[in-house]
Amino acid sequence: MQIPDQTRRAHSPDPARPSAWSPFRYPAFSLLWTVTLISNIGTWMNDVGAGWLMTELSHSPSKIALVQAATTAPVFLFVLLAGALADRVDKRRYLIGVNLMVLLVVTALAIVTATGLMSARLLLAFAFALGTGTAFMAPAMQALVPMLVPREHLSPAIALNSLGVKIGRAVGPIVAGVLISSIGLASPFIASAIGTMAIVAALMMWRPAPAPPHHLPAEPFAESILTGLRHAAHNDALKATLLRAFGFFSFASAYWALLPLIARSLPGGSASLYGLLLGAVGAGAVIGALLLPYIREKVGINRLTEGGTIVAATAMLLMGLAWGSVPAIVAALLAGFGWITVLTSLNVSAQMALANWVRARGLSVALMVFYGSMAAGATFWGQVASLTSARLALVLAAGGAVMAIPLTRCARLGQGEGRDLIPPMG
């Protein structure tokens, strides 16, 4: 079975008014969204397994926080190269190849864990390898969205992609906690491998319409990367988005880095409770994703982002002060709502700031800032937790996130919306 794309339709006006669910009118988007959801569930099961496995291998807050850093640092290191590749090659074949490499790594991770040969250093190496796969996959996956829906449906399509991630975050961790407790630590990694196979199968089924012919010669590879950097350096709308992202992720990363420690410190702390907390984050994110279109219409993208930051900071403060599972779950729900609010706003602002010819490279710069801020933040807050405590580190990070709001307010999001981004010779 092959699923054809509807590229011609995507470039023609759609008489229907875009809605939160309108991207599902396009079969290619529906197919890839569905299998990406399956993959996201497996990925979050994998993340829960890695985070909890490190708490079994080491009790050092800095080492536990390094799992998050090892996962996100490769995106900072390699995403520019990945963005340049994604703009030059067939994105479908490229993504099939990258996912096959990820499949090999996560299968090896499952085998090493099941045989009891895992160590803290080896787990960090596996986390780095999987983060490298994410780095080479993310720009191409995000650049696919405009190929699947018309531009007027782009904003709800991005929101639906984020919704899929959040549903995976809600379902995957809970299932992972149950599987770890009942079967063993290798089970979430096996599930992640199955999700990756689903992505490969869907990409093989999809047959996009032929791309329009290029009238200009191919740009040298190194020059292609430099072009992306120069474009980002002169794109005021993108630069504003990156500044706001740095101000948020540098502090919000403390939550993800230290949550395994907080889960262990709570009464009855177990893999099931850790999975339940991450599932609550996902549930809060799903609620946020469903409400975002209506809230954004009322208050605008900038106030929405500031509000989401305050909610995320409140969640970190409550988690740092929580001494029972119920207040921790409430804090996790708020964390999911705040995180999806800010992340979706930043993604939409970055997408709207970029033209198709440089989209993957521009998004790679955005991802480099997003993930670089998270990797540096996770490492920093892990060290703070080692010197003080995980709870105090979360409280301090919450205060920093709130202080960053007035410091980055001059960087307005959504500046690229409504601009004509088609090049004169396109």
CSV table of N, CA and C in Angstrom, one decimal, residues 12 20 42 50 99-100 119 144 201 209 211 239 261 270 272-273 278 284 309 315 321 325 394 396 399 405 417:
chain,number,residue,atom,x,y,z
A,12,SER,N,-2.4,25.1,-3.3
A,12,SER,CA,-3.6,25.9,-3.8
A,12,SER,C,-4.4,26.3,-2.7
A,20,ALA,N,-8.5,23.5,14.3
A,20,ALA,CA,-7.5,22.8,15.1
A,20,ALA,C,-7.2,21.4,14.5
A,42,GLY,N,6.8,5.0,22.3
A,42,GLY,CA,8.0,4.2,22.5
A,42,GLY,C,9.2,5.0,23.0
A,50,ALA,N,15.7,4.8,30.7
A,50,ALA,CA,17.0,5.4,30.8
A,50,ALA,C,17.2,6.2,32.1
A,99,ASN,N,16.4,6.5,10.8
A,99,ASN,CA,15.6,5.7,11.7
A,99,ASN,C,16.1,4.3,11.8
A,100,LEU,N,16.6,3.8,10.7
A,100,LEU,CA,17.2,2.4,10.7
A,100,LEU,C,18.4,2.4,11.6
A,119,SER,N,26.3,-0.2,32.5
A,119,SER,CA,27.0,0.6,33.5
A,119,SER,C,26.6,2.0,33.3
A,144,LEU,N,9.2,18.5,7.1
A,144,LEU,CA,8.2,17.8,6.3
A,144,LEU,C,6.8,18.4,6.4
A,201,ALA,N,8.2,2.0,8.4
A,201,ALA,CA,7.2,1.4,7.6
A,201,ALA,C,6.3,2.5,7.0
A,209,ALA,N,4.7,14.0,-3.8
A,209,ALA,CA,4.7,14.4,-5.2
A,209,ALA,C,6.1,15.0,-5.5
A,211,ALA,N,9.2,17.1,-6.4
A,211,ALA,CA,9.5,18.5,-6.1
A,211,ALA,C,9.7,19.3,-7.4
A,239,LYS,N,15.7,35.4,15.3
A,239,LYS,CA,16.6,35.8,16.5
A,239,LYS,C,15.8,36.1,17.7
A,261,LEU,N,15.2,12.0,40.5
A,261,LEU,CA,15.6,12.1,41.9
A,261,LEU,C,14.5,12.5,42.8
A,270,SER,N,9.1,4.9,43.2
A,270,SER,CA,9.3,3.7,42.4
A,270,SER,C,9.3,4.0,41.0
A,272,SER,N,7.1,3.0,38.9
A,272,SER,CA,5.7,3.3,38.6
A,272,SER,C,5.3,4.7,39.0
A,273,LEU,N,5.8,5.2,40.1
A,273,LEU,CA,5.5,6.6,40.5
A,273,LEU,C,6.2,7.6,39.5
A,278,LEU,N,5.6,11.5,35.0
A,278,LEU,CA,5.8,11.9,33.6
A,278,LEU,C,4.5,11.7,32.8
A,284,GLY,N,-1.1,17.0,31.3
A,284,GLY,CA,-1.2,18.4,31.3
A,284,GLY,C,-0.9,19.1,30.0
A,309,THR,N,5.4,30.3,30.8
A,309,THR,CA,6.6,30.3,31.6
A,309,THR,C,6.3,30.4,33.1
A,315,ALA,N,5.2,25.1,38.6
A,315,ALA,CA,5.3,23.7,38.7
A,315,ALA,C,6.7,23.3,39.3
A,321,LEU,N,9.0,21.7,46.5
A,321,LEU,CA,8.4,21.7,47.9
A,321,LEU,C,7.5,20.5,48.2
A,325,SER,N,3.0,12.3,47.0
A,325,SER,CA,2.7,12.0,45.5
A,325,SER,C,1.6,12.9,45.0
A,394,LEU,N,15.5,23.0,42.1
A,394,LEU,CA,14.3,23.3,41.4
A,394,LEU,C,13.7,24.7,41.8
A,396,LEU,N,15.4,27.3,42.9
A,396,LEU,CA,16.2,28.3,42.3
A,396,LEU,C,15.9,28.4,40.8
A,399,GLY,N,12.7,30.4,40.1
A,399,GLY,CA,13.0,31.9,40.3
A,399,GLY,C,13.7,32.4,39.1
A,405,ILE,N,11.6,36.5,32.2
A,405,ILE,CA,10.5,37.1,31.5
A,405,ILE,C,10.7,38.5,31.1
A,417,GLU,N,5.0,36.1,10.9
A,417,GLU,CA,3.6,35.8,10.4
A,417,GLU,C,3.1,36.9,9.4
